[in-house]
Coordinates of C-alpha atoms and ligand atoms in Angstrom, one line a residue:
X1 CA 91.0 91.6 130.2
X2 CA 87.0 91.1 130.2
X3 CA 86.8 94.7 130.5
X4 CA 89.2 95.9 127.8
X5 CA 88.1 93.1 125.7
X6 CA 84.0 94.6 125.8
X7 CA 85.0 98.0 125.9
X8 CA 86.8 97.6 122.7
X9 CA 84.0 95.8 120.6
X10 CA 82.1 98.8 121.9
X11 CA 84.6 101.4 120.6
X12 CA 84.6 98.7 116.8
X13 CA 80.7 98.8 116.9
X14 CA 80.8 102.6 117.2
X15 CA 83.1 103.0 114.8
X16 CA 80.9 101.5 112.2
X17 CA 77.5 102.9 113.1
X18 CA 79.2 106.3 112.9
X19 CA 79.7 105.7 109.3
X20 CA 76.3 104.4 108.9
X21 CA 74.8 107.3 110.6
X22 CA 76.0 109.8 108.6
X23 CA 75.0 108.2 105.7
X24 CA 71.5 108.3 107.1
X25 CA 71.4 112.2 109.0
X26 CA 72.5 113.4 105.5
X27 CA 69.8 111.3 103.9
X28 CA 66.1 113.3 102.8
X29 CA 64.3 110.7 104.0
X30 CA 61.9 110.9 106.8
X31 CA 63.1 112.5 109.2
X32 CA 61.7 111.5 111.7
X33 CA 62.9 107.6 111.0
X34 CA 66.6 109.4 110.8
X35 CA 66.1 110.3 114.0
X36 CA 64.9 106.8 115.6
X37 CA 68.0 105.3 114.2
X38 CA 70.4 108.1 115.7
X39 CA 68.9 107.3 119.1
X40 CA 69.0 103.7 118.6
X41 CA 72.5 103.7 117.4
X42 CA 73.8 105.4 120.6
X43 CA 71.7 103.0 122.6
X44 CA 73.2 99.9 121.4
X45 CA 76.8 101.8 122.0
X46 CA 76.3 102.2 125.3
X47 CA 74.4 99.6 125.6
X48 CA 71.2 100.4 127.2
X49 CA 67.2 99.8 127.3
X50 CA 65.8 102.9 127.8
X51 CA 66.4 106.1 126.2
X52 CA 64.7 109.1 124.6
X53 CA 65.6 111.9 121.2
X54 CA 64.1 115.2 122.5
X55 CA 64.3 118.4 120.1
X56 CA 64.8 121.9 120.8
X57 CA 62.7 124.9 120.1
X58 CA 64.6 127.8 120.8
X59 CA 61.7 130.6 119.9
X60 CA 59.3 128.6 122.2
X61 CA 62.0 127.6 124.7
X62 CA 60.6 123.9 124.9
X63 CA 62.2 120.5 124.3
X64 CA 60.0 117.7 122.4
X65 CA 60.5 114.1 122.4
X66 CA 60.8 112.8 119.4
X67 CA 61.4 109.2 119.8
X68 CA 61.7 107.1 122.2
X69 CA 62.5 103.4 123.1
X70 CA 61.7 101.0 126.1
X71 CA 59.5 104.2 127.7
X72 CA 56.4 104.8 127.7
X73 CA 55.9 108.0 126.8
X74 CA 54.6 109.5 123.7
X75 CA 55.9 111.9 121.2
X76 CA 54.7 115.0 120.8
X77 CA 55.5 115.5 124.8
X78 CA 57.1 118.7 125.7
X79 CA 59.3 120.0 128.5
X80 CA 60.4 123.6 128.8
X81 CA 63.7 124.9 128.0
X82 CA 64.4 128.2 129.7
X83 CA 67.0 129.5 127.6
X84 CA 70.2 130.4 130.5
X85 CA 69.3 126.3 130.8
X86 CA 69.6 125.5 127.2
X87 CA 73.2 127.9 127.2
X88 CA 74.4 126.3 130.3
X89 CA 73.7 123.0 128.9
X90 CA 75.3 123.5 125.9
X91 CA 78.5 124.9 127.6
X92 CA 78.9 121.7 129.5
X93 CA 79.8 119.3 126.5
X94 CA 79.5 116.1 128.2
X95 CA 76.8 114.2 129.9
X96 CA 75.1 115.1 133.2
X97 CA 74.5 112.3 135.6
X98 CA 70.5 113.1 136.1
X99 CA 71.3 112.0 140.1
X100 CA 73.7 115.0 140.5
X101 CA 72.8 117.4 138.4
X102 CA 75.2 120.7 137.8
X103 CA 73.5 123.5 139.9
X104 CA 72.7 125.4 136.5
X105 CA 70.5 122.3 135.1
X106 CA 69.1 120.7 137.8
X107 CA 65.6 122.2 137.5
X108 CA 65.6 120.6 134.2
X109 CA 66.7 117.5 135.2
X110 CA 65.1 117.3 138.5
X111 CA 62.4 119.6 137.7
X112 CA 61.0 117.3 134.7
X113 CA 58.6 114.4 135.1
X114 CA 60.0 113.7 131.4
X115 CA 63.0 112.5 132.7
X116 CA 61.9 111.1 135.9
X117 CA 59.2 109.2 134.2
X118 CA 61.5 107.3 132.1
X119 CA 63.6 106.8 135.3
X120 CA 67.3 109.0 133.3
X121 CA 70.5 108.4 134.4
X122 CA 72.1 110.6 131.7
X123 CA 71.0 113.6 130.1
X124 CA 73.3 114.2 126.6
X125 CA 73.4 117.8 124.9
X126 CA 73.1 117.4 121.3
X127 CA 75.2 120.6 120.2
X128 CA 75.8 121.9 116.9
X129 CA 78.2 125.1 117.0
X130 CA 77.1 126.8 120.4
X131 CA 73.2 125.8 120.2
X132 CA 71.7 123.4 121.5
X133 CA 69.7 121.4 119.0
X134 CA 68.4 118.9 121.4
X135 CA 68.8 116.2 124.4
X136 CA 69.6 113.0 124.7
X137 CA 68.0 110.8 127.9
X138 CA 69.3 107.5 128.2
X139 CA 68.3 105.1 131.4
X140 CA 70.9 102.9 133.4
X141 CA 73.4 100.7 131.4
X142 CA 72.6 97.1 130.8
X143 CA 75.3 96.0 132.8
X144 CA 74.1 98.0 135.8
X145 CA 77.6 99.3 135.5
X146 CA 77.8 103.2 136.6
X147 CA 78.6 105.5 133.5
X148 CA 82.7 106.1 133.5
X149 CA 85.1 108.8 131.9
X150 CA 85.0 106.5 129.0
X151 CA 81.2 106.2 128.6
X152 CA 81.5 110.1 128.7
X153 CA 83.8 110.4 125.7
X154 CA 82.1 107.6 123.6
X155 CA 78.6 109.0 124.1
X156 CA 79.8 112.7 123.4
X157 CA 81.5 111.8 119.9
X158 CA 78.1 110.3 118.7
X159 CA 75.9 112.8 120.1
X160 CA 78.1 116.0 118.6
X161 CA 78.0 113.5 114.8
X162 CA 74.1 113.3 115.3
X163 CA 73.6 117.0 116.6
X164 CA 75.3 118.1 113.4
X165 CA 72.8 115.2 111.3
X166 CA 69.8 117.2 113.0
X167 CA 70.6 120.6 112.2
X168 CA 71.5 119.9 108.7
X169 CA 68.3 118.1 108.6
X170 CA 66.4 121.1 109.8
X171 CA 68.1 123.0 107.4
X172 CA 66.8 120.6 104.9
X173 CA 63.5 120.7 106.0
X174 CA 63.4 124.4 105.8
X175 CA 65.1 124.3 102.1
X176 CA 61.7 124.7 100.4
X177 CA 61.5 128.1 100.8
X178 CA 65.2 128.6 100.7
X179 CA 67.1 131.2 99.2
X180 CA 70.8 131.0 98.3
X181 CA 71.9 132.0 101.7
X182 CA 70.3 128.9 103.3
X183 CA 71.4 126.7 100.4
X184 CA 75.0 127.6 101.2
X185 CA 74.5 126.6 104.7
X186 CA 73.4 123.5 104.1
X187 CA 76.8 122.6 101.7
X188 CA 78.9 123.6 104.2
X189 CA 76.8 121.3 106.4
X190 CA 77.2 118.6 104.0
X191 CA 81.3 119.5 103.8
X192 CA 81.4 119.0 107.6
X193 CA 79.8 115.2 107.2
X194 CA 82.5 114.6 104.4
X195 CA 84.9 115.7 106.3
X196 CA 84.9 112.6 109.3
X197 CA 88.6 113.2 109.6
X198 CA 88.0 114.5 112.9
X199 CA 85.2 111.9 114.6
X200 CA 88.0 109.0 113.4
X201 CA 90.7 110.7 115.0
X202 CA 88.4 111.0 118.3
X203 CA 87.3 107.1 118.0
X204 CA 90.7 106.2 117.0
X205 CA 92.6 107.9 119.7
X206 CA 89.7 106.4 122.1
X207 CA 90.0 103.0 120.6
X208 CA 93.7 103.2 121.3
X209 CA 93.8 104.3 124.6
X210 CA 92.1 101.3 126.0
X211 CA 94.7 98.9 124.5
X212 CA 97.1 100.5 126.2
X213 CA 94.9 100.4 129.2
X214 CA 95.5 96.5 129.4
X215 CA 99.1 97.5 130.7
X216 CA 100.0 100.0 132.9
X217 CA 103.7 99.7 131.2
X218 CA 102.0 100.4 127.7
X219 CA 99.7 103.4 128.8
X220 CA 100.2 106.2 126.0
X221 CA 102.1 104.3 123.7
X222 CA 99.9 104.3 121.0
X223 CA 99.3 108.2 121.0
X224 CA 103.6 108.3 121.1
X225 CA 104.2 105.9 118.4
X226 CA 101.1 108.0 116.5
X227 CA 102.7 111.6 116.8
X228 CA 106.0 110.4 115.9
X229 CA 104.9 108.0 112.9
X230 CA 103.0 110.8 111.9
X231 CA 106.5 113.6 112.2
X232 CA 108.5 111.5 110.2
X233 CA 105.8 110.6 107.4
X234 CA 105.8 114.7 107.2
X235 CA 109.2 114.6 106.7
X236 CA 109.7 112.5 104.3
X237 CA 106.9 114.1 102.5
X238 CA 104.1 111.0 101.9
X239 CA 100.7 112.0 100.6
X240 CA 98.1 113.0 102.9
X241 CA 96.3 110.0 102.7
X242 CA 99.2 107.8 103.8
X243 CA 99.8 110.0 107.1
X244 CA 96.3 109.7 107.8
X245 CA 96.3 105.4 107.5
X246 CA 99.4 105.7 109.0
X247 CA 98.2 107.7 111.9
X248 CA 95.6 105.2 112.7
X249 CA 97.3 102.0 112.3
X250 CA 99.7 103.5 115.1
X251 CA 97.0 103.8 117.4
X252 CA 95.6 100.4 116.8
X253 CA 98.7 98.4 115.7
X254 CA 98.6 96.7 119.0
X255 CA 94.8 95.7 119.1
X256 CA 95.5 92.0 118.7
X257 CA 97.6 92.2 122.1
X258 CA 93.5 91.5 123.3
X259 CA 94.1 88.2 122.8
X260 CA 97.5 87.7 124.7
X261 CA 97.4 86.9 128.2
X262 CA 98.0 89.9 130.8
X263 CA 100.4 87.9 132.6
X264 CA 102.8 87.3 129.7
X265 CA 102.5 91.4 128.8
X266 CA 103.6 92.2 132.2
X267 CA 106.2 89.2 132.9
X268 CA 109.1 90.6 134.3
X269 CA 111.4 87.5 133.5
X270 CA 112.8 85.9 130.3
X271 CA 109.8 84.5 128.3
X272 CA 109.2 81.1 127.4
X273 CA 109.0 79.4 123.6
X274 CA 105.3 79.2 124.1
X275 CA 105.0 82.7 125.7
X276 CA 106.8 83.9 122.7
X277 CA 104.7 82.2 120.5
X278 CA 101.5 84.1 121.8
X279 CA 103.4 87.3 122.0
X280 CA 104.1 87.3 118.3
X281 CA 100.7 86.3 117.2
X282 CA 99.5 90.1 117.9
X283 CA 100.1 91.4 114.9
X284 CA 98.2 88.9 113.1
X285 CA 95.3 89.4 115.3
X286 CA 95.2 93.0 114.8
X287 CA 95.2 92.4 111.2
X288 CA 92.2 90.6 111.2
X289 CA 90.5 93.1 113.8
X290 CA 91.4 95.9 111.6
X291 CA 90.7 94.5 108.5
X292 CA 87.1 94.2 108.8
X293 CA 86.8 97.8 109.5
X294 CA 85.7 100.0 106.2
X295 CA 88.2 102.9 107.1
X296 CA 88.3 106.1 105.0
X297 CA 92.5 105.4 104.1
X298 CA 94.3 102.4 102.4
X299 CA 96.2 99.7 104.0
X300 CA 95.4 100.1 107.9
X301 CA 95.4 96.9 108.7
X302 CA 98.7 96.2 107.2
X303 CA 100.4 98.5 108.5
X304 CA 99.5 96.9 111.8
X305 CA 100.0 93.3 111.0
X306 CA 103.5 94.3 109.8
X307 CA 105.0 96.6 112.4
X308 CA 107.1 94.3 113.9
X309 CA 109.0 93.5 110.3
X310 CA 112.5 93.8 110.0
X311 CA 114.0 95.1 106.3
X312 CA 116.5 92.3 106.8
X313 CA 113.4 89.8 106.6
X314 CA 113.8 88.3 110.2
X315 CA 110.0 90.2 112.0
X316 CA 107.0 88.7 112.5
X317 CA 104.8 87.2 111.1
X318 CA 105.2 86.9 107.8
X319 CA 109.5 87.4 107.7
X320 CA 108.7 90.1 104.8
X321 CA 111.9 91.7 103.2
X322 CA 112.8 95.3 102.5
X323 CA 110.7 95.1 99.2
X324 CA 107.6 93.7 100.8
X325 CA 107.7 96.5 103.1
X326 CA 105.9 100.2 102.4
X327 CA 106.4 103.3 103.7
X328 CA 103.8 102.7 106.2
X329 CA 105.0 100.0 107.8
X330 CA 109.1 100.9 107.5
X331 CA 108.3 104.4 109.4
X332 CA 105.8 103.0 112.1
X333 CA 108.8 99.9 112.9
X334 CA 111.1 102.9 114.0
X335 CA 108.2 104.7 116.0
X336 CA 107.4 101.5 117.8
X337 CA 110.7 100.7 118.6
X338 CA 112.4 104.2 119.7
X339 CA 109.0 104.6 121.9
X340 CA 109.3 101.1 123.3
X341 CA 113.3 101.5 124.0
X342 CA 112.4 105.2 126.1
X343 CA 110.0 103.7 128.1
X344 CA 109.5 101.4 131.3
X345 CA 108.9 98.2 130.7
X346 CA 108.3 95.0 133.1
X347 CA 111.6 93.6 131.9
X348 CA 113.8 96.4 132.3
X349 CA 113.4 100.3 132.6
X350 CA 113.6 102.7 130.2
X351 CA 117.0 103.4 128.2
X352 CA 118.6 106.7 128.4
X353 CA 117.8 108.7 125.0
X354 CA 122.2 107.9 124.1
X355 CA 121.4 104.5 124.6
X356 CA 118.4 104.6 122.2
X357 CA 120.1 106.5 119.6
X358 CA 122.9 103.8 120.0
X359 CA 120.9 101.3 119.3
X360 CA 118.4 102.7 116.4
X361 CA 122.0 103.9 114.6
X362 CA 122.8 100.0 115.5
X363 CA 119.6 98.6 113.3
X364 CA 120.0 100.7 110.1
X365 CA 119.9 98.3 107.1
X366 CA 119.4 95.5 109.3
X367 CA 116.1 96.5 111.0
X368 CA 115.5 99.8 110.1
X369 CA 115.0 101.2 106.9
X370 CA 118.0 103.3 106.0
X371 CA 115.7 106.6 104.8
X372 CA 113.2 106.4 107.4
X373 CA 115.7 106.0 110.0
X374 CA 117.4 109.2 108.7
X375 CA 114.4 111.4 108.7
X376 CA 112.9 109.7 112.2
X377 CA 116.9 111.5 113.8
X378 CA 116.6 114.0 111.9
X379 CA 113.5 115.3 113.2
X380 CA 114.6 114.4 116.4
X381 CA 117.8 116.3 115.8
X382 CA 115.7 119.2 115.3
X383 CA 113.5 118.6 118.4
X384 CA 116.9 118.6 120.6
X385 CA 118.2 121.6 119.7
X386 CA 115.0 123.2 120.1
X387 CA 114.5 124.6 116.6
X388 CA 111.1 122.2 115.9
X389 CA 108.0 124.5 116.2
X390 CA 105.6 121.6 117.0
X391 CA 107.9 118.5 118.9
X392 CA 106.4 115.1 118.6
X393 CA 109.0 113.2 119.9
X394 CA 110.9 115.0 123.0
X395 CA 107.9 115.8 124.7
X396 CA 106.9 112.1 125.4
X397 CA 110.9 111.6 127.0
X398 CA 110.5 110.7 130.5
X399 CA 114.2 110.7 131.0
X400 CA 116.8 113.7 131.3
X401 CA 119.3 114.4 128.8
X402 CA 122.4 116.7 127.6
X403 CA 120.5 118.3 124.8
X404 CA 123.5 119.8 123.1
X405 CA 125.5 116.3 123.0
X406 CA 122.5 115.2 121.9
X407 CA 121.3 117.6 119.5
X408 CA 125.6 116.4 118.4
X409 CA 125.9 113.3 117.7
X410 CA 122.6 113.4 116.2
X411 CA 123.7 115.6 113.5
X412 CA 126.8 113.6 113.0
X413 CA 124.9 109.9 112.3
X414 CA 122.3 111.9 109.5
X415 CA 125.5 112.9 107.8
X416 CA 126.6 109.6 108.2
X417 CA 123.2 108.2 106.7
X418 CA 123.6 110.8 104.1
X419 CA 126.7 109.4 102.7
X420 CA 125.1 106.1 103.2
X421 CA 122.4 107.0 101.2
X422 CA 124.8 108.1 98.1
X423 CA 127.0 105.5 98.0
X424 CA 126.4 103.5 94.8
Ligands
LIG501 FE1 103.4 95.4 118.8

C-alpha cells in the first residue's frame, strides 16, 4: 500500500510538472534557466540529490554539462561523444544503469570521470527523432531504493518531453539568421508541444497501471475498461474531446481504491456493513484526486466519481438518476462492469462471456443505459463474428467461447434494444 500510495504521488507530481515544462522549453527565455528547471523537474520525479543536463555537439562529437545540481562540477565541462556511441545511445531509449553498462556505451559511462565524479547511477538519452540531443546523469534515489521498470518508464516520458524542449530551443536560438525553412521547423516543433495528447496517454496509462498493481485480481483492468469505454464512445459517435476525458477517467476511475484497505479488496468472503462502507467511498476519493489535476479534457474527475451510478438512481455515491448522468459516465458503468463480470475476482471467478451477456441484457433500463448498452453489444457483436478490424473487447476474454452462438444471440438482444429504443 506504502508503495503504490508514493509511487502514485510520483506519477500526480509528474503529471503536473509535465505541463509546466512545456510551458517553459517553449518559452524564449534564457535558455540556459529552461534547462536548470528541466533537470530539476526530473530530479524531484525521481526523487534524487544529484544529477547533471549535459548537451550534445554532434560536429564536435562532445557532450557539455550544462547544469548541474548537488555536484560539484562546473559547466562548461566536456566529455567526448564518439558518434557509433551517441547512435547506440540513442537506439537504446531507456536508461542505462552506469554499473552495467550495455557493451556499446560502457566506454562512455565507464570511461568518463564526468560521470564517475558525480558518483551516476543512471545515464538518460535525451532523444529528439533519432539524434541525440543530450544526456541526462542522475545519482542514486533518495530512498536508496534500486531504479525499477517503473522508474524506467517515468524517467523516459520526461526526458523524450524535455529532449523535444531542447531542440526546439536550439532551433530558436539559431532563428536569428533563419530563413523560412528553419522557421517552419520550428512550428512544427511548436505543433508537437501542443499536441501532449500523447505524453498524457503515456502518464495516464502509467498512472493506471499501478492502481491496478495494488491487486493482483485488478491488474489490467484499467487499460480493459479504457479500450472498451473508448469502442463504444466511437460508436456512438461523441466528440473527440469526450473520448479523450473519457479515456482517461477509465484509467484512473479507480485511484481512490488507495485509500481502501488491501485486505477488504482481496476478501474472498461476504463483506461487512463497515467493509462496504469503505469500499464505496472510492469513487469519491478519486474525485477529489482527479479533480485537482488541470487535464487538457472536461469532466475527468466526474466521470470517475460517478462510474459506479446506476440510471435507476440506486449507485454510489451520490444515487444520481438517468438525467444526472452523461455520456461519460453511462458508457464507462457498462465498461467497468462487463470487464469486472469477465474477470477473476477474490469472490468468485470469472463468468463465462453467456453469463455476462445474460446479465448486462439483465441491467438495461435499470442499471445500464438503454443506448449505450446497445452500442457496447453491438460492437461486441461485431468483435465475435470477427468482422471488427481493430477488437477492443474480445482480446482481453480470458475464457473460451462458441463465437457463432455468440456472435447470435448478440445480434438478436440489439434488435431487441432497437425496438426498445422506438417504442414511444
Ligand atoms: Fe470502481
Amino acid at each position: 500500500m506504502m508503495q503504490a500510495g508514493a509511487q502514485l504521488r510520483r506519477l500526480m507530481f509528474s503529471m503536473s510538472t509535465l505541463e509546466e515544462l512545456g510551458e517553459v522549453l517553449s518559452a524564449r527565455s534564457n535558455f540556459r534557466e529552461n534547462l536548470r528547471t528541466a533537470l530539476w523537474s526530473l530530479m524531484g520525479t525521481v526523487p534524487v540529490s544529484r544529477g547533471a543536463l549535459l548537451l550534445h555537439d554532434a560536429r564536435r562529437r562532445t557532450l557539455t554539462l550544462e547544469v548541474a545540481r548537488g555536484v560539484t562540477l562546473s559547466p562548461g565541462l566536456q566529455v567526448p561523444m564518439p558518434p557509433p556511441v551517441a547512435r547506440a545511445l540513442c537506439r537504446l531509449r531507456r536508461p542505462v544503469r552506469a554499473a552495467s553498462p550495455p557493451p556499446a556505451v560502457s566506454r562512455l559511462v565507464r570511461g568518463s570521470p564526468l560521470f564517475g565524479a558525480m558518483a551516476a547511477a543512471l545515464v538518460i538519452p535525451l532523444r529528439f527523432k533519432a539524434e541525440l540531443v543530450g544526456v541526462i546523469a542522475v545519482g542514486e534515489k533518495y530512498t536508496g531504493a534500486p531504479y525499477g521498470a517503473a522508474d524506467d518508464e517515468l524517467i523516459m516520458v520526461m526526458a523524450n518531453y524535455i529532449a523535444i524542449g531542447i531542440h526546439n530551443q536550439e532551433l530558436l536560438r539559431h532563428l536569428e539568421s533563419a530563413n523560412t525553412k528553419l522557421r517552419r521547423k520550428v512550428a512544427e516543433n511548436r505543433r508537437l508541444y501542443r499536441d501532449l495528447e500523447g505524453i498524457y496517454a503515456d502518464t495516464v496509462r502509467a498512472l493506471g497501471a499501478a492502481i491496478d498493481a495494488k491487486d493482483p485480481y485488478t491488474r489490467g483492468h484499467s487499460d480493459r475498461v479504457a479500450r472498451i469505454a473508448v469502442a463504444v464512445a466511437r460508436a456512438l459517435g461523441l466528440p473527440e474531446a469526450e473520448v479523450n476525458a473519457l479515456r482517461i477517467a477509465s484509467h484512473l476511475h479507480d485511484v481512490g481504491k488507495i485509500a481502501v484497505d488491501t485486505g477488504i479488496l482481496q476478501k474472498p468472503g461476504r463483506l461487512s456493513d463497515q467493509e462496504m462502507t469503505q469500499i464505496h467511498r472510492h469513487p469519491t476519493v478519486s474525485y477529489d484526486i482527479l479533480s485537482n489535476i488541470a487535464f487538457p479534457y472536461p469532466d475527468v474527475a466526474l466521470i470517475a466519481r460517478h462510474h459506479h451510478e446506476r440510471i435507476d438512481g440506486a449507485g454510489y455515491p451520490d444515487r444520481l438518476g438517468s438525467e444526472a448522468l452523461i455520456p461519460g459516465i453511462r458508457i464507462i458503468a457498462i465498461a467497468d462492469s462487463f470487464d469486472a463480470m469477465t474477470s477473476d475476482r477474490p469472490y468468485r471467478p470469472a463468468l463465462d462471456l453467456e453469463e455476462a451477456i445474460r446479465r448486462i441484457r439483465e441491467g438495461v433500463g435499470v442499471q445500464f443505459d438503454p443506448a449505450a448498452t446497445r452500442a457496447f453489444l453491438a460492437v461486441l457483436r461485431d468483435e465475435v463474428s470477427g468482422s471488427a478490424p481493430d477488437p477492443a473487447i474480445v482480446p482481453g476474454l480470458t475464457r473460451h467461447f462458441p463465437a457463432a452462438e455468440v456472435a447470435e444471440r448478440l445480434a438478436g438482444i440489439v434488435t431487441e434494444l432497437d425496438t426498445f429504443a422506438a417504442r414511444p
